[in-house]
PDB file of C-alpha atoms in Angstrom:
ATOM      1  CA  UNK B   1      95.206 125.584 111.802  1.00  0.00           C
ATOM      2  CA  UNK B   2      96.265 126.432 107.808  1.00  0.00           C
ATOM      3  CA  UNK B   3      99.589 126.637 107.345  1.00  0.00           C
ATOM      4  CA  UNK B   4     101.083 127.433 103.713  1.00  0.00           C
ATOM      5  CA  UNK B   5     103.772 125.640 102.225  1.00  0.00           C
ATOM      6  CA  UNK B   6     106.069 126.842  99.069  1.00  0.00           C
ATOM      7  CA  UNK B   7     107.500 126.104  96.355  1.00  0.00           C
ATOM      8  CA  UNK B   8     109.933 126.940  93.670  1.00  0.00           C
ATOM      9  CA  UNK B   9     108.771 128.056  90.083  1.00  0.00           C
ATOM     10  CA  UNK B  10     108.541 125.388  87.583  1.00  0.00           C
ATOM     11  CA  UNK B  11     108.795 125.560  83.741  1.00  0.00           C
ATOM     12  CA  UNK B  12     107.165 123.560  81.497  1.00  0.00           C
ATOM     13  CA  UNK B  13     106.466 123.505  78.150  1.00  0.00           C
ATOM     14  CA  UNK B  14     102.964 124.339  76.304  1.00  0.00           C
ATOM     15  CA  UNK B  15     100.966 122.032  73.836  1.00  0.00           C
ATOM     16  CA  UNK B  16      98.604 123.670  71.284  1.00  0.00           C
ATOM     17  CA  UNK B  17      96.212 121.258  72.183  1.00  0.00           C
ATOM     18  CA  UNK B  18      95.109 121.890  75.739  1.00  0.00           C
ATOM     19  CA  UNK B  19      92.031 120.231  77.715  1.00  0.00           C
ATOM     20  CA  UNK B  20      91.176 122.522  80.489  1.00  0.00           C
ATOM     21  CA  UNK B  21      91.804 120.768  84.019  1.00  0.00           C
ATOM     22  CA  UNK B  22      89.140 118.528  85.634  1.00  0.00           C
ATOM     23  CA  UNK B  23      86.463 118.545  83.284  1.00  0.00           C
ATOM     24  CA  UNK B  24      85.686 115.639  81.288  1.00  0.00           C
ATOM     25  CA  UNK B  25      83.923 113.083  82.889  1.00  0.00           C
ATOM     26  CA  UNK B  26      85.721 110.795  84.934  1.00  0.00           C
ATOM     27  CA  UNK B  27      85.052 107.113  86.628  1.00  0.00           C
ATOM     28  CA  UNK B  28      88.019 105.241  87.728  1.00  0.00           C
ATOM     29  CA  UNK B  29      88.558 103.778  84.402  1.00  0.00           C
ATOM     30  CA  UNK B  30      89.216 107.447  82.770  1.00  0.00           C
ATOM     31  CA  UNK B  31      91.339 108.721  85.749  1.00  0.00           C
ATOM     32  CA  UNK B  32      93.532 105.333  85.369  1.00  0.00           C
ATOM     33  CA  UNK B  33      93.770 105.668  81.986  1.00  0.00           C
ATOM     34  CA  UNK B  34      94.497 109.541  82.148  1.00  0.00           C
ATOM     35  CA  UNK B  35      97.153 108.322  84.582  1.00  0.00           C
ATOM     36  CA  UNK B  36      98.909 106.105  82.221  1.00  0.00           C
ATOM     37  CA  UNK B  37      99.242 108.555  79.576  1.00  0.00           C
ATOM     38  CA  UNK B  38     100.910 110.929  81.507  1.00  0.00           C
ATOM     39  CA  UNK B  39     103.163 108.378  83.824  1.00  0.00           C
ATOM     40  CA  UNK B  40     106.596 108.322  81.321  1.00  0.00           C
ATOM     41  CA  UNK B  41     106.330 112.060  82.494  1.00  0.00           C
ATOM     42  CA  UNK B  42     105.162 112.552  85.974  1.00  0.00           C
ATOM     43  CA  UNK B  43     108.184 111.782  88.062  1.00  0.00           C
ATOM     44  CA  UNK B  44     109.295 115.069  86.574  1.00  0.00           C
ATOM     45  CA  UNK B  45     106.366 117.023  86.874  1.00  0.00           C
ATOM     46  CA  UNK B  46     104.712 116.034  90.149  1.00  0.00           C
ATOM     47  CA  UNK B  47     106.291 119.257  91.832  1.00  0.00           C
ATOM     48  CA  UNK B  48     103.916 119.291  94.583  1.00  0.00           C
ATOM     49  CA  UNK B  49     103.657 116.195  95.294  1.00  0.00           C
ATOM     50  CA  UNK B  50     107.316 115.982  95.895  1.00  0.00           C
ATOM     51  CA  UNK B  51     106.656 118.132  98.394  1.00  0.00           C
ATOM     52  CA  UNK B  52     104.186 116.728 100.204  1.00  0.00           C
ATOM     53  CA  UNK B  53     106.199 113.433 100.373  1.00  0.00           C
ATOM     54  CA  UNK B  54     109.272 115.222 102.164  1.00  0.00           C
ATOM     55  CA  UNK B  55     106.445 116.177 104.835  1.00  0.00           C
ATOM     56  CA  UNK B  56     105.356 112.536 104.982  1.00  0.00           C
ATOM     57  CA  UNK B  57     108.653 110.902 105.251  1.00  0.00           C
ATOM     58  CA  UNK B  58     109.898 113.804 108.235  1.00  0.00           C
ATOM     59  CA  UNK B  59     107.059 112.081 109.791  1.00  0.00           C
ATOM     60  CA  UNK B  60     108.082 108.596 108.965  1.00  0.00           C
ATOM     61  CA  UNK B  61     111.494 109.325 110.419  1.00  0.00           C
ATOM     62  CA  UNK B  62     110.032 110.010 113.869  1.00  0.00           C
ATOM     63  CA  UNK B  63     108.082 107.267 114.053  1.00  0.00           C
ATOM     64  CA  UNK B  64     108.464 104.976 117.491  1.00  0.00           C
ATOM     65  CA  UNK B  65     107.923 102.007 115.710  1.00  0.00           C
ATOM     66  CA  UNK B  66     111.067  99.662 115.266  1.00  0.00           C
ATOM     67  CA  UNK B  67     110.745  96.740 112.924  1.00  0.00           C
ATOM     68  CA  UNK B  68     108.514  97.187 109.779  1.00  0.00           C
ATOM     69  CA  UNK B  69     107.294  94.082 108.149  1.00  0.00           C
ATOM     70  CA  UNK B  70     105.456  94.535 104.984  1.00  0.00           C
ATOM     71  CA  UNK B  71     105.039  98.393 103.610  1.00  0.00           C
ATOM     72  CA  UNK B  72     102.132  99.121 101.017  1.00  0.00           C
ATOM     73  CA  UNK B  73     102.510 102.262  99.364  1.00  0.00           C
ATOM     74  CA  UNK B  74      99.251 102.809  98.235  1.00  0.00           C
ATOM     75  CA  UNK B  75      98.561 104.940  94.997  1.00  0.00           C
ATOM     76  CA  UNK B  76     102.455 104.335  94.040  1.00  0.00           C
ATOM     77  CA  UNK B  77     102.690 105.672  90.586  1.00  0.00           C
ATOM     78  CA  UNK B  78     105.436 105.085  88.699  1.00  0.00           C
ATOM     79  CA  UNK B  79     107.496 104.256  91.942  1.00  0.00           C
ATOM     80  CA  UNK B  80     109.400 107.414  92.557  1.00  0.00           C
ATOM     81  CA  UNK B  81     109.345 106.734  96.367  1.00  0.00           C
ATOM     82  CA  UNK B  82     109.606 103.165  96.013  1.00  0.00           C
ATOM     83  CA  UNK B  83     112.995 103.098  96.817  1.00  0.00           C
ATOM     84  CA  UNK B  84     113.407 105.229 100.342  1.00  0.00           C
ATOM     85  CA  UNK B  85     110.495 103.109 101.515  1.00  0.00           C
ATOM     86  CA  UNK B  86     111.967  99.858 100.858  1.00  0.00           C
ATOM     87  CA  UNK B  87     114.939 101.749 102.465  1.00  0.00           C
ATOM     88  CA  UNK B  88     112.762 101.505 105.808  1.00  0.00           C
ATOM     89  CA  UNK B  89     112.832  97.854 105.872  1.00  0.00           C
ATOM     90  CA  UNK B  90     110.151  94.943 105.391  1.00  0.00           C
ATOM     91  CA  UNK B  91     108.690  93.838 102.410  1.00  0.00           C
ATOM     92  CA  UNK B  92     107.432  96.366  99.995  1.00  0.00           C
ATOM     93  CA  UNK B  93     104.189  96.308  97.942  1.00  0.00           C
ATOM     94  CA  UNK B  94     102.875  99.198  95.470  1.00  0.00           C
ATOM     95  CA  UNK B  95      99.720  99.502  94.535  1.00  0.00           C
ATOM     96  CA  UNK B  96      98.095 101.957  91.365  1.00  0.00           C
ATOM     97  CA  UNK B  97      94.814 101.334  89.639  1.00  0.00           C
ATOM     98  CA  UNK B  98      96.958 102.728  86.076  1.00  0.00           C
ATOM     99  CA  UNK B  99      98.637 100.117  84.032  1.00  0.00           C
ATOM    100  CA  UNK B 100     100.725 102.565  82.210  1.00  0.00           C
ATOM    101  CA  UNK B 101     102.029 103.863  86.142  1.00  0.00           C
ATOM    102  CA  UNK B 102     102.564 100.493  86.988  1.00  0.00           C
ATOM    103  CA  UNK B 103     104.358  99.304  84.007  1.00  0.00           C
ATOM    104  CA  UNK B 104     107.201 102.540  84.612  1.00  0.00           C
ATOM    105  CA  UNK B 105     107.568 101.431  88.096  1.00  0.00           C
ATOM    106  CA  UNK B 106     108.470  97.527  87.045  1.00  0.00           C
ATOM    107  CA  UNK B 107     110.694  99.209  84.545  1.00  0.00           C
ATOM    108  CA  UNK B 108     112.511 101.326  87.085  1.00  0.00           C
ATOM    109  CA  UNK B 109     112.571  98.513  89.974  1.00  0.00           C
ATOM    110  CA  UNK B 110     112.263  95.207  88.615  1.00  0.00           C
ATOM    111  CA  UNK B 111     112.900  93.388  92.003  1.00  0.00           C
ATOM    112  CA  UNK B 112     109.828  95.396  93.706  1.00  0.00           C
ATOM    113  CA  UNK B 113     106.263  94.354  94.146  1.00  0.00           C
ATOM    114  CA  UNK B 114     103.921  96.033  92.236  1.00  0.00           C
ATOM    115  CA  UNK B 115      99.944  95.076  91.245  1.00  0.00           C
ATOM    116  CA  UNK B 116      97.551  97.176  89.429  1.00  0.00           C
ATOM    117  CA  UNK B 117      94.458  97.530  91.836  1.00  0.00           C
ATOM    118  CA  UNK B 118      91.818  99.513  92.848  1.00  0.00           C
ATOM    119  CA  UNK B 119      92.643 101.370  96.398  1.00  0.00           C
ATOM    120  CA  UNK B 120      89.359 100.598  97.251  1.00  0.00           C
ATOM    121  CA  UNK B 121      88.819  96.769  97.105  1.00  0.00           C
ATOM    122  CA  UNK B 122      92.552  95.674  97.757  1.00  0.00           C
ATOM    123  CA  UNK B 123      93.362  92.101  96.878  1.00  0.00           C
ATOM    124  CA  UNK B 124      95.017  91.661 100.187  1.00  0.00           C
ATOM    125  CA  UNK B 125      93.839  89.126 103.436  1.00  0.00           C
ATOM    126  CA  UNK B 126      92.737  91.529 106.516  1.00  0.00           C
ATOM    127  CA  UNK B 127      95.696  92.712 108.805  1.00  0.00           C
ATOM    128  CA  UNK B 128      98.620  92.343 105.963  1.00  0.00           C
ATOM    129  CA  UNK B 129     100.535  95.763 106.347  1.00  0.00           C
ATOM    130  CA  UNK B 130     101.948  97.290 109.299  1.00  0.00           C
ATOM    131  CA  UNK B 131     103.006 100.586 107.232  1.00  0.00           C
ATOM    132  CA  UNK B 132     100.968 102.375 104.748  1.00  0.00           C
ATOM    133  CA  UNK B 133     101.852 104.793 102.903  1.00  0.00           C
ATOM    134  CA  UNK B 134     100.268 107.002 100.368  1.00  0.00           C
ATOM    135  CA  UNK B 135     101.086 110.083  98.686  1.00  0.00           C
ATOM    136  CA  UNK B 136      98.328 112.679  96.804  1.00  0.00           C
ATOM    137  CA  UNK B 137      96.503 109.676  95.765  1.00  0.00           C
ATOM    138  CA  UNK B 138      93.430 109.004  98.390  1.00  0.00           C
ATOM    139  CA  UNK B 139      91.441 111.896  97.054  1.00  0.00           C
ATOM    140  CA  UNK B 140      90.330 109.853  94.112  1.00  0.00           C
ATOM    141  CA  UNK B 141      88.474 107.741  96.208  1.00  0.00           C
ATOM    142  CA  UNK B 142      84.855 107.449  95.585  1.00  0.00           C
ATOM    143  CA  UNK B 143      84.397 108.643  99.425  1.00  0.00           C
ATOM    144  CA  UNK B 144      86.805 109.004 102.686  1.00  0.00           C
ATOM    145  CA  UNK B 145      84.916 106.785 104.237  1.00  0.00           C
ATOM    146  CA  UNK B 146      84.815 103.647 101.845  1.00  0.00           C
ATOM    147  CA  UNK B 147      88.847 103.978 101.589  1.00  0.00           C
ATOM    148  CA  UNK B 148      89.439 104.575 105.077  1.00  0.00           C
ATOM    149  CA  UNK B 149      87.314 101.236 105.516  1.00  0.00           C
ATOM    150  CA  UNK B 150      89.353  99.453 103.524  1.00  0.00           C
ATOM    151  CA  UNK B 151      92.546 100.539 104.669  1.00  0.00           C
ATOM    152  CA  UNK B 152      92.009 100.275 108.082  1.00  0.00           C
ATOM    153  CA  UNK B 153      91.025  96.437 107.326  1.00  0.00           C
ATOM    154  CA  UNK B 154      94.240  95.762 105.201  1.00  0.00           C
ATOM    155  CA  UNK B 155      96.439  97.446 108.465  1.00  0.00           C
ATOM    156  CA  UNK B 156      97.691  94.958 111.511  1.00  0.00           C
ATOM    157  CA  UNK B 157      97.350  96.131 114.543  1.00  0.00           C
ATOM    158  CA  UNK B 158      98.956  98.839 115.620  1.00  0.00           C
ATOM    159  CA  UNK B 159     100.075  99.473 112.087  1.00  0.00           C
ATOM    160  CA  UNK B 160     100.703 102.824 111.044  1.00  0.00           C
ATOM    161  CA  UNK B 161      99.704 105.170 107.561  1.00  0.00           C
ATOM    162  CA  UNK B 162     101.362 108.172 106.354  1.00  0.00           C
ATOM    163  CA  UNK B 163      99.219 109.860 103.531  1.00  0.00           C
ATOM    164  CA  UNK B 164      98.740 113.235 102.164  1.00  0.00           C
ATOM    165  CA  UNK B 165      95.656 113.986 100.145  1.00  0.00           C
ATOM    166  CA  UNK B 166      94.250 117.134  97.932  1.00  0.00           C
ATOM    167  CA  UNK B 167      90.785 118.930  99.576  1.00  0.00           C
ATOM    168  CA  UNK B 168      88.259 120.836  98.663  1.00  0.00           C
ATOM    169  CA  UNK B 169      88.547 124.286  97.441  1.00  0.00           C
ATOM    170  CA  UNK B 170      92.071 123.515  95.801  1.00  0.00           C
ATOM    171  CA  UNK B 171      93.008 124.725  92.295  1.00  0.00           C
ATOM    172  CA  UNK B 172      92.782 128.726  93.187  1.00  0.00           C
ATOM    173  CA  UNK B 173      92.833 131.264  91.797  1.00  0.00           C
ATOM    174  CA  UNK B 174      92.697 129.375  88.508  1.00  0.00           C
ATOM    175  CA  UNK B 175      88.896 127.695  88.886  1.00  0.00           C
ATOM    176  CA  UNK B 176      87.243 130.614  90.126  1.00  0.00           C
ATOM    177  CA  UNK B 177      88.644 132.903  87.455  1.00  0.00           C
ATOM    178  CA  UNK B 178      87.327 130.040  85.149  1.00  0.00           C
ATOM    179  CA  UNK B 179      83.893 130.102  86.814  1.00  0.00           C
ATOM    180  CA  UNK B 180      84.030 133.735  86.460  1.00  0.00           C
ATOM    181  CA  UNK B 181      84.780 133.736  82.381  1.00  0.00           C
ATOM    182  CA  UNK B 182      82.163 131.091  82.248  1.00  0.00           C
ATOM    183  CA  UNK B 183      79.143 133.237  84.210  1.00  0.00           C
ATOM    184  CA  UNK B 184      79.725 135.697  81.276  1.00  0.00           C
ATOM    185  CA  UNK B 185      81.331 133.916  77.947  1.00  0.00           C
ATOM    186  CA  UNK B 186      80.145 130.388  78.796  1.00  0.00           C
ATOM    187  CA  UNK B 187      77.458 129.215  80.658  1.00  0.00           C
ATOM    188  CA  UNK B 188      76.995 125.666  79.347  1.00  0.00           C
ATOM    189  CA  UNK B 189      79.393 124.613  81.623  1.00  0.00           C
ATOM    190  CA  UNK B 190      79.300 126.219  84.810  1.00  0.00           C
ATOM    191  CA  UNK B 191      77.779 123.308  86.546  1.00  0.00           C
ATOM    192  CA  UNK B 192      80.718 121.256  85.946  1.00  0.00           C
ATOM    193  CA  UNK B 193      82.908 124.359  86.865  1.00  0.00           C
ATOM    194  CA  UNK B 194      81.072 124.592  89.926  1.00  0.00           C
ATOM    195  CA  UNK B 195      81.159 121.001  91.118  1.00  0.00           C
ATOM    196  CA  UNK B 196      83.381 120.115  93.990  1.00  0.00           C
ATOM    197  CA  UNK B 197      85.897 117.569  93.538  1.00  0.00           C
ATOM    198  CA  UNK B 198      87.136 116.735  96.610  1.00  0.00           C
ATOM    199  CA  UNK B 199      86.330 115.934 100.507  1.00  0.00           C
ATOM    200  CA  UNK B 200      87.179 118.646 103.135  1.00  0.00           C
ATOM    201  CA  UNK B 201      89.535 117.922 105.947  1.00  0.00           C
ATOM    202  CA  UNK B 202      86.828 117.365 108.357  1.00  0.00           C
ATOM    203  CA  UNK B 203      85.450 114.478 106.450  1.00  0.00           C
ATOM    204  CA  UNK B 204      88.939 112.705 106.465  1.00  0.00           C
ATOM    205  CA  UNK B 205      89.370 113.727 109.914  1.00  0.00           C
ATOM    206  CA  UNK B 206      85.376 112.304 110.829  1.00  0.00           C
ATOM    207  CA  UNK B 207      86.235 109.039 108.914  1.00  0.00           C
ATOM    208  CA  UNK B 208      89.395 108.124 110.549  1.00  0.00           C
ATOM    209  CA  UNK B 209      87.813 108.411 114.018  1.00  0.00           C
ATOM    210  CA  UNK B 210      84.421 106.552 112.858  1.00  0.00           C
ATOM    211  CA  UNK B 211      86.966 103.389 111.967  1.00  0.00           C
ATOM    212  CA  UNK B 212      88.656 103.226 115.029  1.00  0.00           C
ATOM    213  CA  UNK B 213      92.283 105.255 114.166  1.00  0.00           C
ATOM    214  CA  UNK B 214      94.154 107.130 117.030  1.00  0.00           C
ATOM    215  CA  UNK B 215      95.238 110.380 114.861  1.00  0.00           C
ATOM    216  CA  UNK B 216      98.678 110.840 115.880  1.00  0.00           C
ATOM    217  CA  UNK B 217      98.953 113.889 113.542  1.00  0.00           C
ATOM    218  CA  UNK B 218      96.479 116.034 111.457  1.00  0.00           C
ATOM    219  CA  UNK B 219      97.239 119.317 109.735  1.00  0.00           C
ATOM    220  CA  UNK B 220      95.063 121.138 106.695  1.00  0.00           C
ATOM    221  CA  UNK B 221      98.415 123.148 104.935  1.00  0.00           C
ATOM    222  CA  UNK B 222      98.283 125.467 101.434  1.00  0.00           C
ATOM    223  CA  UNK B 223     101.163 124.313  98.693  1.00  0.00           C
ATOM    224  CA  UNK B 224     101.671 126.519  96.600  1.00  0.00           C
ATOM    225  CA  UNK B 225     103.873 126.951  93.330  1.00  0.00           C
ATOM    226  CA  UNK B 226     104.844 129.318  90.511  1.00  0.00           C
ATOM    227  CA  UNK B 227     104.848 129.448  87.022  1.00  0.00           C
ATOM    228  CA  UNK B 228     106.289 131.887  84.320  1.00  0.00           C
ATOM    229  CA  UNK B 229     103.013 131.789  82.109  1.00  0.00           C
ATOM    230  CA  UNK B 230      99.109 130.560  82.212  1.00  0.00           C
ATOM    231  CA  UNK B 231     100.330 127.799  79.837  1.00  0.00           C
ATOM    232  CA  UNK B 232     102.621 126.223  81.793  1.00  0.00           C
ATOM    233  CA  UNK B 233     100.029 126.335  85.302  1.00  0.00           C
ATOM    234  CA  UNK B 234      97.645 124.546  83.383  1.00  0.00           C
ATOM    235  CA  UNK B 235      99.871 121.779  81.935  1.00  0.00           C
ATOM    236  CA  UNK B 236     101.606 121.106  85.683  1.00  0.00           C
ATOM    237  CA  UNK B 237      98.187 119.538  86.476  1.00  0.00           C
ATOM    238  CA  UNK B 238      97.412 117.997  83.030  1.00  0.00           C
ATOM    239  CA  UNK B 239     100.811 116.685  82.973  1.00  0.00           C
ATOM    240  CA  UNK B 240     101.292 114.670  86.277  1.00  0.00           C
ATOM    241  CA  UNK B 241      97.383 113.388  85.019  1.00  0.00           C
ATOM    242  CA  UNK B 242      95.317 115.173  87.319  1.00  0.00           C
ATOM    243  CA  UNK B 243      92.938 117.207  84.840  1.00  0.00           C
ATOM    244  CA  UNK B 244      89.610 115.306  85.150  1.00  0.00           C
ATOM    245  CA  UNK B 245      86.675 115.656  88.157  1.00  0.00           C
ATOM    246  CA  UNK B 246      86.727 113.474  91.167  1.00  0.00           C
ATOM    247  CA  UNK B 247      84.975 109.734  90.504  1.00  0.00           C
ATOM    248  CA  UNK B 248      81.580 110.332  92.540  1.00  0.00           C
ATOM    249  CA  UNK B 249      81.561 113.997  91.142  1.00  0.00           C
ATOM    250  CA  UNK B 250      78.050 114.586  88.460  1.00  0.00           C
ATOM    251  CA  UNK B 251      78.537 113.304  85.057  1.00  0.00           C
ATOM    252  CA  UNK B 252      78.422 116.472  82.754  1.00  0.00           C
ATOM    253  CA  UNK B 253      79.193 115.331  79.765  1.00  0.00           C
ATOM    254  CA  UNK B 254      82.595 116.294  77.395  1.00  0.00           C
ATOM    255  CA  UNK B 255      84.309 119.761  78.428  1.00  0.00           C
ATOM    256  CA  UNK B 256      85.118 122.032  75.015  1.00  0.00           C
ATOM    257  CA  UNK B 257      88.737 122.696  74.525  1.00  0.00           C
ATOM    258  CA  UNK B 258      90.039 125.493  75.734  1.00  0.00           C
ATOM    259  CA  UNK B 259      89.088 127.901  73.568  1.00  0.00           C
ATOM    260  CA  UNK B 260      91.673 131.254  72.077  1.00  0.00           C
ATOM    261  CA  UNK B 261      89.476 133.406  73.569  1.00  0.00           C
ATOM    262  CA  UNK B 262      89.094 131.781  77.182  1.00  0.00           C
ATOM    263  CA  UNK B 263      92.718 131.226  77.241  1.00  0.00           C
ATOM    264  CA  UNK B 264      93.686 135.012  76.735  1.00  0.00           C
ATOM    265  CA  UNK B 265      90.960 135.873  79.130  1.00  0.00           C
ATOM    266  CA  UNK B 266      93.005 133.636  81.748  1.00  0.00           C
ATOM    267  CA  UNK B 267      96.203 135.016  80.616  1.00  0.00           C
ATOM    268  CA  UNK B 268      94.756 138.834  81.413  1.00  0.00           C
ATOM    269  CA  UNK B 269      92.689 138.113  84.396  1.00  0.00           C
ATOM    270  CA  UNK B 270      95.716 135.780  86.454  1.00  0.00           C
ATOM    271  CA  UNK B 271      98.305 138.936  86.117  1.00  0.00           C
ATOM    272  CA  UNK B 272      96.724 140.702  88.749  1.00  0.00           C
ATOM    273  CA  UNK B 273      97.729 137.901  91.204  1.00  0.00           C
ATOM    274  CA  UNK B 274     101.575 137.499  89.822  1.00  0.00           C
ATOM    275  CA  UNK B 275     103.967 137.423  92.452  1.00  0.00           C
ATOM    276  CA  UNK B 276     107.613 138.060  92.220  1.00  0.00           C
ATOM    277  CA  UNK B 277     107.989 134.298  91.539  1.00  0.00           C
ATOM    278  CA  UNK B 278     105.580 134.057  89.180  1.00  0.00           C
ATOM    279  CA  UNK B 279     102.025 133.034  88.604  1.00  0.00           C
ATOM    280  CA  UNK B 280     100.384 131.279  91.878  1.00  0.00           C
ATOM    281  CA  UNK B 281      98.905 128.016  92.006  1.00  0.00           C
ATOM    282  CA  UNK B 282      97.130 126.749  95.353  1.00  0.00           C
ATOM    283  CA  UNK B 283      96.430 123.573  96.590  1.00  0.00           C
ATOM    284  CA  UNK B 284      94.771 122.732  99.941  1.00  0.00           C
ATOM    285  CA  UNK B 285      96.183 119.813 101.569  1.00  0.00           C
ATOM    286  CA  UNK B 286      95.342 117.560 104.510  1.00  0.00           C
ATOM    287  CA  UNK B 287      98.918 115.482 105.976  1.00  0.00           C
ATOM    288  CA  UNK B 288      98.073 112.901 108.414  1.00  0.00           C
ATOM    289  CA  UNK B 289      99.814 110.488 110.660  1.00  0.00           C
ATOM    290  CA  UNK B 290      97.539 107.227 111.819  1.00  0.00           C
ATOM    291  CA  UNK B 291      97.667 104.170 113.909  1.00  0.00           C
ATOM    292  CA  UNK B 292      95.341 101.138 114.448  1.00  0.00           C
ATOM    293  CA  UNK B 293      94.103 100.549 117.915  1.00  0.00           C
ATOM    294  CA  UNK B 294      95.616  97.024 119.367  1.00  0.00           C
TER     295      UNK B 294
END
């Protein structure tokens, strides 16, 4: 079941200098990197991902398990839900494979753990963590199933991990009206237009039960949010750092800047979708609730 999620318009303000979205090449290097530069601004840009996290921690307040011991919250940024978590008791680690993410979150909670690390070779001993948590960071894993290996090793049993993550076919209407300027204006880069990005909810779903994890909860939802122009759709992803191709994605070689005429093409061709709100922007989401078998 789909279910689509809302929210409110968001304003933001437009550089002259725009890289389109998710086009450059990217290996985990470039997305931490791309990460860093945009961490001083994400906590107030990361609309959606706001709202995912008020979905993940309604589930966390359900949860059956008393006493937490040691809470990673995996792919923490620059900490803005380091705080409620540490609220839920135990001790709290956050892990981000950006520097410049890590470095805001010791700024903003010196007493907290925090280690710059890649999600998928964790420098912790098997069993550490009876709570993970992770918030529209596990899609830039190289694969479901190498994370989903390595977190199940790093959870006790009977642990438990929250985690939203971004699927496939996300980023509509505004890739395929891309894809559809390119078939005609530019064809040089359709193949990386047309490269998928991101695993479907059925491979998340297939790699949790392949490791051994009882799925307490699994649901595929649509965010979506507004914006006034093109401008300022296009900067809410470049601005919480999200504008370059998943890790194992083809390497295609540098994206042109958005060009004048590609950008008033966009402008023209996204009015036809304007709702009362604004301009629509869709992600495709997959929320999940997991325990390890005892």
């Amino acid at each position: 079941m789909i279910l689509m999620r809302f929210l409110m318009p968001c304003t933001l303000s437009y550089e002259r200098s725009l890289h389109y979205m998710m086009l450059a090449p990217s290996t985990k290097p470039d997305i931490a990197a791309q990460f860093g530069r945009s961490a001083a601004r994400y906590a107030h840009t990361a609309t959606v991902q706001y709202q995912g996290a008020e979905r993940l921690f309604c589930l966390l307040d359900q949860r059956t398990r008393a006493r937490i011991h040691c809470v990673l919250d995996l792919g923490c940024g620059p900490g803005v839900h380091t705080q409620r978590l540490q609220g839920i008791g135990g001790l709290y680690h956050g892990l981000d494979i950006s520097e410049g993410m890590i470095a805001q979150a010791r700024q903003a909670h010196p007493s907290a753990d925090f280690i710059c690390a890649d999600m998928e070779s964790m420098p912790f001993e098997d069993g550490r963590f009876d709570l993970v948590f992770s918030n529209f960071a596990m899609q830039w894993a190289t694969s479901p199933e190498v994370l989903i290996r390595e977190m199940t090793r790093i959870m006790c049993d009977g642990g438990e991990s929250y985690f939203t993550v971004v699927l496939e076919q996300s980023l509509s209407p505004l890739l395929p009206l891309r894809q559809a300027f390119a078939q005609k204006e530019r064809p040089e880069i359709i193949d990386a237009l047309q490269t998928e990005r991101h695993a479907s909810f059925a491979q998340w779903h297939g790699a949790l039960i392949d490791h051994g994890l009882r799925i307490e909860y699994a649901q595929h939802e649509t965010f979506r949010a507004w914006f006034p122009t093109i401008q300022a759709l296009i900067q809410s992803v470049s601005k919480i750092g999200a504008d370059r191709p998943h890790p194992a994605a083809p390497m295609h070689g540098r994206a042109p800047r958005l060009t004048r005429n590609e950008l008033s093409a966009l402008t023209v061709g996204y009015e036809r979708f304007r709702e009362p709100k604004g301009l629509p922007l869709d992600y495709q989401v997959g929320i999940f609730k997991v325990s390890k078998l005892v």
